[in-house]
Amino acid sequence: MGLARLAALHGVATVHSPSPDVAVPVPDETVVAVLAALGVDASTDEAVQDALTRAESAAASRLLPPTVVVWTAPENATTDSDTPGAGAGSPAAVLPPALPRALADLPPGTFLRVETEQGDTVEWPSPEASEPSPGAVAGRTPLTAPVGRSWPGLPLGVHRLAAVAADGRTAGAVLVVAPRDVPRPPPRTHGFLVQLYSLLSGRSWGMGDLGDLAELATWSGRELGAGFVQINPLHAAVPGDPTDPSPYRPSSRRFPDPVHLRVEAVPEYAYVTGRGTGRLAGLLEQAAGLRAAVLEKDALIDRDAVWRLKREALEIVREVPLGPGRRAAYHHFLAEQGQALEDHATWCALAEVHGSQWHDWPSGLRDPRSAETGRARHELIDRVDFHSWLAWLTDEQLAAAGRAARDAGMAVGIVHDLAVGVHPDGADAWAQRDAFAEGMSVGAPPDAFNAHGQDWGLPPWRPDVLAASGYAPYRGLLRGLLTHAGALRIDHVMGLFRLWWVPAGADPTRGTYVRYDAEAMLAVLVLEAHRAGAVVIGEDLGTVEPGVREALHRRGVLGTSVLWFERDWQGTGRPLAPESWREDCVATATTHDLPSTAARLTGEHVELRHRLGLLGRPLEEERREESAEVAEWLGTLTRLGLLPPDGGDEEEQIRAVHRFLLRTPARMIGVWLPDAVGDRRPQNLPGTWDQYPNWRLPVADAEGRPMTLEELAASPRLHGLMSVLRPSVTN
């Protein structure tokens, strides 16, 4: 019982429920290991009792939690035009609809002071509110119960809160004042979902880049009435041999990867002279060879080869001095990004010398704040500046893509993607090493789709360190991602509530859930999205804890609904009627982790998994089940009048699928771009590594022939599908 009580105090589950009627106990050794990663010794009965005594004593004497959340009432909001980046406006002084529990439970006679992020001081109650009572701090008026609605007006933001109790106890906390919900998209808009690296134009250097993204946004917004383009994470990758191509195992989520740069769009490129022009011409010729190999010779996308060429070209471009205005802009960017960018650039520079696995670096360099790291940063200052400059250039081109989307009339714009975690060898894990749980990995418990559970190899954030810092790493991450985003998709959004931690070396089935302060995580998310004027989309597929979707809905976070998963699971099990779908979601036929619609309709994805030895049942059994499911959906589409009685051909069936999506109340309809041209190949096949070319395939037509962006824009098949969606703009 002592271990269970101790675990509960630290948000560590000792039992989990894979289904409503099943409870699976967590092994004690898992609980002990997870507590150790949280800095709690539970290795013996005596240690458990000692830790339990300390934890319960601290909880009983604590005045305030590390972070306090106040949700504001929108009717009191007024626009503050001086707030930077406040795309949707920011309340200048607002009242909460109800007093936060953390403050309502304070003892009578407690005095509070708020130092706002704007530099103001607010006291509660104000000194002139009433006569001091016995026990009050000299010159201050104590808080008396009941407090009711006596909370003063406060601006949105992240503030410092101080409390002094009548008995002399003091406490400090971070106070997050957030609007009630995030900005909402229009009632109906549609757009493309695409993995940017897979979208090559005639100007790409072997993989899609930010210039291609701007072109796609401009064309689809102006010609097709698209309201958004959703892309994969553009996070910086961990360099390797080869580099892990997955955008969901990044080195840093805070900074984008410069491999996405369009080199020719860097302003200084035009001013390269002398020998540099000849060297650039040679690199352009090699880049054309990479592009032709992917588009014409069935080669895979090779981001390492692309980056080698781009890095050499950018080294040449960097020799061109920045003009006064450009230099001022660069210095402003450095100052704005501060320590986070310095750490990221330092890691990149050190990785060039010592390799990307920082755990194997000389011991002094494993600490970003050590004297050894400081000396190395000074010695490598030119390389640190190079990587900082790359981050600035990438930020500029991200901004340009965002402007292109807005100028094209997109209602939402570019939807960026936030991966669930970072690579343990990457820059974020090094720079924020104290915030990550050592010896732990994020994954998923066994479920109906994977009886063995999953280990994603991503170290989790420590919830206690996040709370103590006022969620500073999380706030910085969101602010950076949202700067140029019309919307943000959060992969595995359930991770804002809890994550499945797997101890190093353990089977994924022997993990456990660790809880996060979901209210604080959501408050920071809502605040930063509001400041950016950005929509938020949660990827909430798979096992979702009861109450999570409801909590996200209250805050305006959209969900993700995929056609093949939308069934009446509580009743008949048949396809869910379109009018029964939820409104606040992105509705789509497929995703990057699932078969394309053409592969699903033809059953080709079953054949692919059979060839790779991924089927858990005999091939004929899988074929029969898949055929029955497809037939059921086609029958549904026919009954609804969305498909001709004869069933139509493949293109007509795909159009019917999207007509069905239009029948739902979903605010956003996402079209997987490869679906528009009949691509059969998934971009990622879960459960494979070197058996399948995950994250390395260009968009292709129904015959597997890679297509350029220019060919996509001229495709009759694409225009036939998008003619179905175009009227949705005015619905």
XYZ file of C-alpha atoms in Angstrom:
731
model
C 0.000 0.000 0.000
C 2.852 2.382 0.794
C 4.300 2.109 -2.711
C 0.881 2.667 -4.277
C 0.269 5.775 -2.117
C 3.707 7.131 -2.949
C 3.175 6.505 -6.646
C -0.226 8.234 -6.564
C 1.315 11.339 -4.980
C 3.698 11.562 -7.932
C 1.155 10.789 -10.671
C 2.488 7.278 -11.352
C -0.138 4.633 -12.106
C 0.039 1.242 -10.381
C -2.708 -0.217 -12.559
C -3.906 0.480 -16.095
C -7.060 -0.421 -18.008
C -6.616 -1.481 -21.650
C -10.414 -1.751 -21.825
C -13.239 -0.568 -19.518
C -13.679 -3.909 -17.748
C -10.033 -4.898 -17.480
C -7.489 -3.758 -14.876
C -3.847 -4.758 -15.305
C -1.470 -4.257 -12.355
C 1.836 -2.532 -13.055
C 4.911 -4.491 -11.898
C 6.421 -3.069 -8.722
C 9.837 -2.875 -10.336
C 8.374 -0.582 -13.015
C 6.856 1.707 -10.399
C 10.160 1.825 -8.487
C 12.115 2.621 -11.676
C 9.711 5.381 -12.728
C 9.781 6.944 -9.267
C 13.582 6.876 -9.382
C 13.468 8.770 -12.691
C 11.384 11.375 -10.841
C 14.008 11.648 -8.119
C 12.150 9.513 -5.569
C 13.864 6.581 -3.882
C 11.466 3.649 -3.466
C 14.030 0.869 -3.603
C 13.245 -0.510 -0.105
C 10.303 -0.492 2.296
C 12.186 1.955 4.507
C 12.883 4.243 1.551
C 9.214 4.125 0.533
C 8.066 5.083 4.020
C 10.608 7.884 4.261
C 9.668 9.290 0.829
C 5.983 8.964 1.647
C 6.374 10.870 4.909
C 8.238 13.682 3.173
C 5.769 13.871 0.299
C 2.694 13.942 2.531
C 4.268 16.527 4.838
C 5.176 18.741 1.890
C 1.661 18.456 0.470
C 0.068 19.338 3.831
C 2.223 22.428 4.385
C 2.222 23.703 0.818
C 0.466 27.015 0.266
C 0.547 26.955 -3.542
C 1.282 24.435 -6.269
C 4.217 25.322 -8.565
C 1.830 26.558 -11.290
C -1.612 28.105 -10.867
C -4.040 28.440 -13.779
C -6.698 31.114 -14.210
C -9.145 30.782 -17.112
C -10.647 34.084 -18.194
C -14.198 34.914 -19.124
C -14.267 35.969 -22.800
C -17.015 38.546 -22.326
C -14.556 40.698 -20.344
C -11.884 40.609 -23.036
C -10.647 43.746 -24.729
C -8.105 43.954 -27.521
C -4.582 44.978 -26.585
C -2.947 45.983 -29.847
C 0.443 46.347 -28.164
C 0.770 42.649 -27.459
C 3.298 41.217 -29.973
C 1.989 38.463 -32.182
C -1.525 38.677 -30.838
C -3.236 37.597 -34.015
C -6.592 37.209 -32.312
C -6.228 40.071 -29.864
C -5.388 39.784 -26.177
C -7.540 40.671 -23.160
C -5.955 43.584 -21.353
C -7.643 43.013 -17.981
C -9.981 40.133 -17.382
C -11.807 38.352 -14.600
C -11.862 34.590 -14.141
C -15.280 32.930 -14.265
C -14.419 31.216 -10.972
C -11.619 31.366 -8.444
C -8.944 28.704 -9.031
C -9.131 25.950 -6.430
C -5.491 26.507 -5.486
C -6.401 30.028 -4.362
C -9.828 29.263 -2.952
C -8.180 26.787 -0.551
C -5.734 29.322 0.859
C -6.129 29.988 4.587
C -7.879 33.203 5.686
C -5.488 36.081 6.119
C -3.317 35.209 3.107
C -1.914 38.116 1.132
C -1.213 37.745 -2.589
C 0.921 39.760 -4.980
C 1.184 39.280 -8.737
C 4.144 40.536 -10.756
C 2.821 40.486 -14.317
C 4.933 39.683 -17.356
C 4.183 43.235 -18.488
C 6.057 44.558 -15.416
C 3.079 45.654 -13.313
C 2.308 44.730 -9.712
C -1.179 43.722 -8.610
C -2.068 43.032 -4.987
C -5.090 41.117 -3.789
C -6.943 42.618 -2.018
C -5.633 46.105 -2.744
C -4.036 47.885 0.259
C -6.950 50.310 0.501
C -9.626 47.605 0.336
C -10.098 47.203 4.079
C -8.515 47.614 7.461
C -5.728 45.195 8.270
C -6.805 42.280 10.383
C -4.861 40.598 13.158
C -2.032 38.533 11.760
C -1.700 40.615 8.609
C 1.732 41.439 7.306
C 2.547 45.038 8.096
C 1.227 47.383 5.451
C -0.719 44.645 3.650
C -4.345 43.613 3.653
C -4.906 39.895 4.100
C -7.085 37.674 1.962
C -10.274 36.803 3.802
C -12.807 34.107 3.004
C -15.083 33.981 1.217
C -13.236 35.664 -1.624
C -15.984 35.375 -4.250
C -15.167 37.439 -7.347
C -12.705 39.794 -5.693
C -9.859 38.696 -7.997
C -8.385 41.785 -9.688
C -8.251 42.317 -13.408
C -5.138 40.719 -14.871
C -3.773 40.597 -18.409
C -3.314 37.342 -20.226
C 0.146 35.960 -19.744
C 2.537 34.085 -17.509
C 3.037 35.965 -14.271
C 4.721 35.472 -10.890
C 2.468 34.935 -7.881
C 3.617 35.368 -4.266
C 1.617 34.410 -1.178
C 2.165 35.287 2.490
C -0.024 33.503 5.022
C -1.066 34.958 8.356
C 1.174 32.441 10.143
C 4.221 33.706 8.243
C 4.450 30.943 5.645
C 5.380 32.116 2.155
C 5.116 30.581 -1.280
C 5.727 31.479 -4.897
C 4.174 30.130 -8.061
C 3.853 30.772 -11.754
C 0.406 32.149 -12.607
C -0.870 31.352 -16.092
C -3.797 33.544 -17.124
C -5.295 32.043 -20.275
C -8.354 32.674 -22.431
C -11.099 30.097 -22.246
C -10.349 28.489 -25.617
C -8.193 28.621 -28.724
C -9.159 30.385 -31.967
C -11.594 28.415 -34.121
C -11.400 27.810 -37.856
C -14.317 28.842 -40.077
C -17.378 26.559 -40.154
C -16.040 24.689 -43.180
C -12.750 24.696 -45.055
C -10.691 22.108 -46.900
C -7.035 21.627 -47.668
C -4.193 19.239 -48.413
C -2.242 16.965 -46.079
C 1.277 16.288 -47.345
C 4.729 15.212 -46.228
C 6.793 18.150 -47.453
C 9.918 16.143 -48.298
C 7.790 14.037 -50.711
C 6.670 17.066 -52.743
C 9.366 17.780 -55.307
C 9.094 20.556 -57.841
C 11.305 21.177 -60.851
C 13.436 23.369 -58.579
C 13.869 21.038 -55.606
C 17.278 19.684 -54.646
C 16.154 16.072 -54.318
C 13.395 16.628 -51.739
C 10.564 19.087 -51.163
C 11.507 22.391 -49.538
C 9.995 25.580 -48.155
C 9.890 27.131 -51.607
C 7.738 24.206 -52.727
C 5.506 24.710 -49.682
C 4.943 28.359 -50.594
C 4.144 27.346 -54.189
C 1.691 24.667 -53.041
C -0.041 27.085 -50.693
C -0.306 29.815 -53.315
C -1.592 27.490 -56.029
C -4.052 25.513 -53.914
C -5.356 28.611 -52.169
C -5.882 30.658 -55.315
C -6.874 27.930 -57.790
C -8.623 25.347 -55.598
C -10.026 27.476 -52.780
C -8.027 25.487 -50.219
C -8.035 26.885 -46.715
C -4.953 25.135 -45.382
C -1.954 22.916 -46.072
C -0.987 20.507 -43.292
C 2.610 19.278 -43.331
C 4.838 16.907 -41.371
C 7.071 18.164 -38.536
C 9.943 20.264 -39.879
C 11.954 19.763 -36.681
C 15.740 19.548 -36.822
C 16.970 15.983 -37.300
C 19.824 14.227 -35.534
C 22.663 13.921 -38.078
C 23.830 10.382 -38.645
C 25.093 7.878 -41.162
C 22.440 7.717 -42.380
C 20.274 10.289 -40.631
C 17.057 8.900 -39.188
C 14.556 10.082 -41.828
C 11.571 10.048 -39.469
C 10.263 13.557 -38.787
C 8.872 12.203 -35.519
C 12.259 11.451 -33.892
C 13.905 14.879 -34.100
C 16.973 16.357 -32.495
C 15.041 19.496 -31.636
C 11.368 20.350 -31.762
C 12.170 23.985 -31.023
C 14.102 24.723 -34.228
C 13.452 23.613 -37.830
C 15.879 21.702 -40.000
C 17.759 23.838 -42.554
C 17.585 20.931 -45.028
C 14.183 22.439 -45.912
C 15.764 25.681 -47.130
C 15.390 26.802 -50.739
C 19.010 27.878 -51.189
C 18.333 30.129 -54.172
C 15.773 32.072 -52.108
C 18.396 33.253 -49.607
C 18.855 36.959 -50.555
C 22.655 36.798 -50.417
C 22.678 33.976 -52.989
C 22.228 36.540 -55.757
C 25.399 38.371 -54.720
C 27.838 35.476 -54.788
C 30.740 36.401 -57.090
C 34.076 35.093 -58.287
C 34.916 31.439 -57.759
C 31.765 31.052 -55.679
C 29.546 31.316 -58.758
C 31.305 28.414 -60.432
C 31.130 26.309 -57.290
C 27.409 27.037 -56.956
C 26.829 26.106 -60.584
C 28.452 22.749 -59.957
C 26.296 22.179 -56.863
C 23.165 23.081 -58.817
C 24.105 20.492 -61.413
C 24.521 17.856 -58.700
C 21.195 18.901 -57.162
C 19.529 18.422 -60.536
C 21.011 14.930 -60.601
C 19.520 14.127 -57.189
C 16.149 15.443 -58.332
C 16.241 13.453 -61.563
C 17.231 10.282 -59.716
C 14.141 10.521 -57.500
C 11.724 11.616 -60.209
C 12.995 9.587 -63.146
C 15.144 6.716 -61.869
C 13.116 5.368 -58.964
C 15.685 6.461 -56.387
C 14.641 7.111 -52.799
C 14.771 10.571 -51.276
C 18.205 10.935 -49.670
C 18.106 13.799 -47.203
C 21.781 13.268 -46.288
C 22.855 13.757 -49.890
C 20.564 16.770 -50.191
C 21.987 18.309 -47.034
C 25.599 17.773 -48.099
C 24.939 19.829 -51.226
C 22.917 22.494 -49.444
C 25.426 22.859 -46.622
C 28.258 23.403 -49.090
C 26.181 25.916 -51.017
C 25.197 27.760 -47.865
C 28.832 27.960 -46.747
C 29.512 29.766 -50.025
C 26.513 32.074 -49.641
C 27.599 32.925 -46.089
C 30.741 34.535 -47.460
C 28.550 37.373 -48.785
C 28.372 40.068 -46.071
C 24.938 40.939 -44.750
C 23.724 44.433 -45.519
C 22.959 46.750 -42.562
C 19.260 45.938 -42.575
C 19.780 42.191 -42.894
C 22.431 42.232 -40.166
C 20.100 44.136 -37.861
C 17.357 41.593 -38.545
C 19.749 38.727 -37.789
C 20.862 40.285 -34.516
C 17.247 40.846 -33.548
C 16.533 37.171 -34.207
C 19.495 36.139 -32.036
C 18.315 38.333 -29.189
C 14.736 37.126 -29.522
C 15.692 33.434 -29.461
C 18.234 33.860 -26.685
C 19.630 30.931 -24.744
C 17.513 28.338 -26.564
C 19.130 29.112 -29.922
C 22.602 29.399 -28.431
C 22.220 25.933 -26.915
C 20.879 24.457 -30.142
C 23.650 25.971 -32.261
C 26.279 24.908 -29.721
C 25.049 21.308 -29.839
C 25.187 21.396 -33.657
C 28.752 22.721 -33.564
C 29.863 20.162 -30.970
C 28.206 17.358 -32.965
C 30.374 18.285 -35.962
C 33.468 17.647 -33.812
C 32.430 14.839 -31.476
C 29.550 13.125 -33.295
C 25.842 13.404 -32.617
C 25.643 11.054 -29.608
C 26.276 13.535 -26.822
C 26.230 10.806 -24.170
C 29.598 9.720 -25.640
C 31.140 13.210 -25.595
C 33.862 14.122 -23.079
C 32.152 14.295 -19.694
C 32.428 18.066 -19.347
C 30.639 18.654 -22.645
C 27.613 16.593 -21.625
C 26.511 19.504 -19.436
C 25.402 22.543 -21.471
C 26.209 24.844 -18.512
C 29.674 23.536 -17.691
C 32.872 25.563 -17.969
C 34.138 23.065 -20.553
C 31.100 23.665 -22.743
C 31.560 27.413 -22.355
C 35.147 27.171 -23.547
C 34.183 24.897 -26.436
C 31.452 27.318 -27.476
C 34.021 30.122 -27.585
C 36.485 28.000 -29.591
C 33.742 27.003 -32.045
C 32.102 30.427 -32.199
C 32.177 30.543 -36.007
C 30.342 27.210 -36.280
C 27.907 28.248 -33.560
C 27.200 31.376 -35.568
C 26.810 29.319 -38.758
C 24.102 27.158 -37.214
C 22.407 30.211 -35.694
C 22.425 31.828 -39.143
C 20.858 28.691 -40.630
C 18.076 28.843 -38.039
C 17.437 32.471 -38.994
C 17.309 31.713 -42.713
C 14.894 28.843 -42.119
C 12.723 31.042 -39.935
C 12.594 33.631 -42.712
C 11.462 31.068 -45.277
C 8.880 29.646 -42.871
C 7.536 33.181 -42.527
C 7.471 33.561 -46.308
C 5.468 30.345 -46.700
C 3.007 31.544 -44.076
C 2.607 34.868 -45.885
C 2.079 33.059 -49.179
C -0.763 31.062 -47.628
C -2.415 34.169 -46.201
C -1.954 36.124 -49.437
C -3.636 33.240 -51.294
C -6.711 33.748 -49.146
C -6.321 30.661 -46.981
C -8.657 30.807 -43.988
C -6.257 28.807 -41.801
C -2.904 28.697 -43.627
C 0.019 26.382 -42.947
C -0.685 23.699 -40.349
C 2.570 22.767 -38.663
C 3.061 19.511 -36.780
C 4.462 18.952 -33.281
C 6.064 15.549 -32.695
C 5.370 13.831 -29.380
C 9.010 13.827 -28.309
C 12.688 14.136 -29.208
C 15.567 11.785 -29.888
C 17.582 10.977 -26.731
C 20.815 11.870 -28.555
C 19.555 15.201 -29.866
C 20.004 18.859 -29.046
C 16.887 19.261 -26.906
C 17.736 16.260 -24.727
C 21.202 17.760 -24.201
C 20.170 21.366 -23.640
C 17.264 20.475 -21.332
C 18.701 17.307 -19.823
C 17.300 18.047 -16.349
C 13.777 18.296 -17.770
C 13.856 14.785 -19.261
C 13.389 11.575 -17.290
C 16.642 9.643 -17.466
C 16.334 5.976 -18.340
C 12.752 6.271 -19.573
C 11.142 6.107 -22.990
C 7.679 7.095 -24.220
C 5.532 4.421 -25.837
C 2.090 2.842 -25.750
C 0.615 -0.061 -23.800
C -0.722 -3.194 -25.485
C -4.018 -2.589 -27.239
C -6.268 -4.062 -29.912
C -3.889 -2.901 -32.647
C -0.599 -3.991 -31.047
C -0.592 -6.751 -28.464
C 3.092 -6.173 -27.677
C 2.865 -2.489 -26.843
C 5.192 0.135 -28.318
C 8.461 1.784 -27.342
C 9.086 4.944 -29.347
C 12.568 5.596 -27.996
C 11.738 9.166 -26.941
C 12.610 10.403 -23.428
C 9.611 11.977 -21.643
C 9.540 15.340 -19.964
C 9.463 15.159 -16.162
C 6.126 16.594 -15.026
C 7.613 17.858 -11.744
C 10.397 19.796 -13.487
C 7.960 21.233 -16.019
C 5.649 22.452 -13.249
C 8.505 23.928 -11.193
C 9.700 25.907 -14.226
C 6.230 27.228 -14.993
C 6.334 25.031 -18.113
C 9.084 27.192 -19.587
C 10.440 24.536 -22.034
C 6.915 23.811 -23.235
C 6.070 27.505 -23.569
C 9.197 28.205 -25.578
C 8.525 25.240 -27.833
C 4.966 26.307 -28.574
C 5.850 29.938 -29.113
C 8.514 29.026 -31.642
C 6.279 26.640 -33.577
C 3.298 28.979 -33.614
C 5.202 32.035 -34.832
C 4.539 31.270 -38.501
C 1.679 28.765 -38.168
C -1.942 29.196 -39.071
C -2.591 26.076 -37.024
C -0.677 23.499 -35.026
C -1.308 19.754 -35.096
C -0.200 17.986 -31.925
C 0.814 14.382 -32.447
C -0.567 12.049 -29.736
C -2.349 14.938 -28.016
C -3.292 12.545 -25.195
C 0.277 13.111 -23.991
C -0.853 16.426 -22.489
C -2.687 14.302 -19.926
C -0.529 11.202 -19.463
C 2.244 9.269 -21.183
C 3.207 5.605 -21.114
C 6.727 5.412 -19.651
C 8.854 2.360 -20.406
C 12.014 1.799 -18.314
C 15.185 1.275 -20.345
C 15.594 -2.328 -21.367
C 12.072 -3.293 -20.324
C 9.411 -4.722 -22.565
C 6.807 -2.077 -23.551
C 4.152 -4.196 -21.831
C 5.902 -3.491 -18.515
C 5.535 0.271 -18.620
C 3.085 2.508 -16.799
C 1.251 5.784 -17.199
C 2.620 8.976 -15.675
C 0.274 11.926 -15.325
C 0.927 15.530 -16.263
C -0.960 18.585 -15.058
C -3.344 18.662 -18.014
C -4.951 21.910 -16.924
C -1.603 23.707 -16.899
C -0.500 22.081 -20.181
C -3.764 23.111 -21.820
C -3.634 26.629 -20.368
C -0.170 27.233 -21.827
C -1.285 25.789 -25.168
C -4.438 27.926 -25.289
C -2.541 31.065 -24.266
C 0.166 30.667 -26.907
C -2.317 29.712 -29.626
C -4.412 32.762 -28.759
C -1.377 35.033 -28.971
C -0.551 33.615 -32.402
C -4.167 33.565 -33.592
C -3.676 29.894 -34.463
C -6.036 26.920 -34.591
C -5.005 23.783 -32.657
C -5.610 20.219 -33.885
C -5.074 17.201 -31.685
C -4.206 13.781 -33.126
C -6.481 11.775 -30.843
C -6.538 8.428 -32.643
C -6.158 5.125 -30.836
C -6.696 4.544 -27.110
C -8.065 7.714 -25.531
C -8.703 7.973 -21.809
C -12.304 8.870 -20.860
C -12.741 12.610 -20.465
C -9.779 13.617 -22.619
C -11.733 14.430 -25.776
C -14.269 16.346 -23.690
C -11.520 18.416 -22.034
C -9.939 19.199 -25.410
C -13.331 20.129 -26.843
C -13.953 22.602 -23.993
C -10.742 24.400 -24.922
C -11.545 24.481 -28.640
C -8.900 21.926 -29.662
C -10.043 20.077 -32.776
C -9.792 16.299 -32.978
C -8.820 14.029 -35.870
C -11.417 11.755 -37.465
C -10.389 9.174 -40.074
C -13.109 7.619 -42.233
C -12.226 3.965 -41.680
C -12.221 4.325 -37.886
C -15.525 6.172 -37.578
C -18.006 3.457 -36.649
C -20.835 3.056 -34.183
C -18.596 1.239 -31.722
C -21.189 1.402 -28.923
C -23.959 -0.079 -31.062
C -24.079 -1.791 -34.430
C -20.396 -1.409 -35.287
C -21.392 -0.164 -38.736
C -20.000 2.956 -40.406
C -21.039 6.033 -38.482
C -23.615 8.159 -40.303
C -22.014 11.383 -41.546
C -24.345 13.592 -39.507
C -23.201 11.769 -36.351
C -19.566 12.796 -36.762
C -18.247 15.487 -34.447
C -18.011 19.049 -35.719
C -14.756 20.113 -34.091
C -12.368 17.922 -36.044
C -10.268 17.514 -39.145
C -12.030 14.798 -41.151
C -9.921 12.833 -43.585
C -9.807 9.518 -45.419
C -6.280 8.596 -44.346
C -3.015 9.801 -42.801
C 0.721 9.352 -43.334
C 0.682 6.219 -41.131
C -2.192 4.532 -42.970
C -2.766 3.087 -46.452
C -3.745 5.527 -49.168
C -7.405 5.408 -50.135
C -6.588 3.715 -53.453
C -4.554 1.023 -51.663
C -7.384 0.525 -49.177
C -10.058 0.218 -51.855
C -8.030 -2.264 -53.912
C -6.638 -4.231 -50.965
C -3.089 -3.550 -52.121
C -2.009 -2.593 -48.600
C -2.800 -6.136 -47.435
C -0.586 -7.548 -50.170
C 2.202 -5.160 -49.168
C 2.058 -6.181 -45.530
C 1.999 -9.845 -46.584
C 5.153 -9.420 -48.683
C 6.872 -7.846 -45.687
C 5.746 -10.537 -43.256
C 3.648 -8.157 -41.169
C 0.343 -10.017 -41.179
C -0.714 -11.608 -37.943
C -3.189 -13.934 -39.669
C -3.321 -15.991 -42.881
C -3.394 -13.913 -46.052
C -6.806 -15.186 -47.198
C -8.354 -14.323 -43.849
C -6.946 -10.791 -44.029
C -8.175 -10.430 -47.617
C -11.708 -11.538 -46.713
C -11.963 -9.159 -43.783
C -10.566 -6.238 -45.764
C -12.877 -6.926 -48.722
C -15.880 -7.071 -46.406
C -14.985 -3.757 -44.782
C -14.466 -2.017 -48.131
C -17.715 -3.483 -49.479
C -19.557 -2.216 -46.418
C -18.247 1.304 -46.920
C -18.985 1.275 -50.650
C -22.506 0.077 -49.859
C -22.902 2.959 -47.430
C -21.725 5.440 -50.051
C -24.166 3.978 -52.587
C -27.123 4.113 -50.172
C -26.365 7.769 -49.499
C -26.418 8.529 -53.217
C -22.718 9.417 -53.245
C -21.729 6.555 -55.547
C -23.484 5.162 -58.652
C -25.344 1.838 -58.246
C -22.702 0.045 -60.319
C -20.031 1.069 -57.795
C -18.094 3.271 -60.192
C -14.383 3.052 -60.878
C -11.566 3.786 -58.451
C -11.517 7.532 -59.079
C -15.274 7.780 -58.596
C -15.027 5.823 -55.353
C -12.363 8.156 -53.998
C -14.507 11.147 -54.934
C -17.450 9.489 -53.174
C -15.357 9.067 -50.023
C -14.704 12.798 -50.001
C -18.345 13.589 -50.753
C -19.105 11.589 -47.614
C -16.648 13.716 -45.629
C -18.457 16.804 -46.889
C -21.700 15.398 -45.472
C -20.183 15.458 -41.979
C -20.264 18.641 -39.866
C -16.438 18.619 -39.618
C -14.948 22.107 -39.709
C -11.886 21.022 -41.700
C -11.746 18.428 -44.502
C -8.234 17.135 -45.155
C -7.279 15.599 -48.506
C -4.199 13.398 -48.403
C -2.366 14.831 -51.425
C -1.220 11.414 -52.736
C -4.914 10.375 -52.766
C -5.584 13.066 -55.336
C -3.417 11.267 -57.901
C -4.039 7.641 -56.895
C -0.749 6.959 -55.094
C -0.677 3.416 -53.651
C 2.334 3.634 -51.376
C 2.131 4.682 -47.719
C 4.690 7.227 -46.589
C 5.232 5.284 -43.389
C 4.480 1.655 -42.614
C 4.406 1.202 -38.821
C 6.237 -1.858 -37.628
C 8.989 -1.589 -40.248
C 12.427 -0.043 -40.315
C 14.722 -1.168 -43.129
C 12.090 -3.485 -44.664
C 10.259 -0.499 -46.179
C 11.465 2.955 -47.328
C 9.600 4.957 -44.693
C 9.729 8.755 -45.066
C 11.714 8.514 -48.337
C 9.103 8.264 -51.095
C 8.011 11.042 -53.461
C 4.328 11.546 -54.267
C 3.501 9.244 -57.192
C 0.602 8.468 -59.505
C -1.442 5.247 -59.616
C 1.335 3.465 -61.546
C 3.992 4.493 -59.033
C 5.528 7.160 -61.280
C 6.789 10.110 -59.183
C 5.068 13.396 -59.945
C 6.437 16.912 -59.614
C 4.462 19.741 -58.073
C 4.004 21.152 -61.560
C 2.529 17.839 -62.756
C 0.264 17.641 -59.729
C -1.061 21.109 -60.467
C -1.964 19.992 -64.006
C -3.362 16.566 -63.085
C -6.919 15.953 -64.389
C -7.400 13.327 -61.682
C -6.491 15.822 -58.963
C -8.772 18.485 -60.390
C -11.595 15.958 -60.647
C -11.323 15.191 -56.943
C -10.903 18.803 -55.880
C -13.989 19.833 -57.873
C -15.900 17.854 -55.254
C -14.321 19.894 -52.450
C -14.360 23.357 -53.994
C -18.025 24.126 -53.182
C -17.290 23.476 -49.503
C -15.637 26.881 -49.214
C -19.021 28.563 -49.347
C -20.975 25.992 -47.316
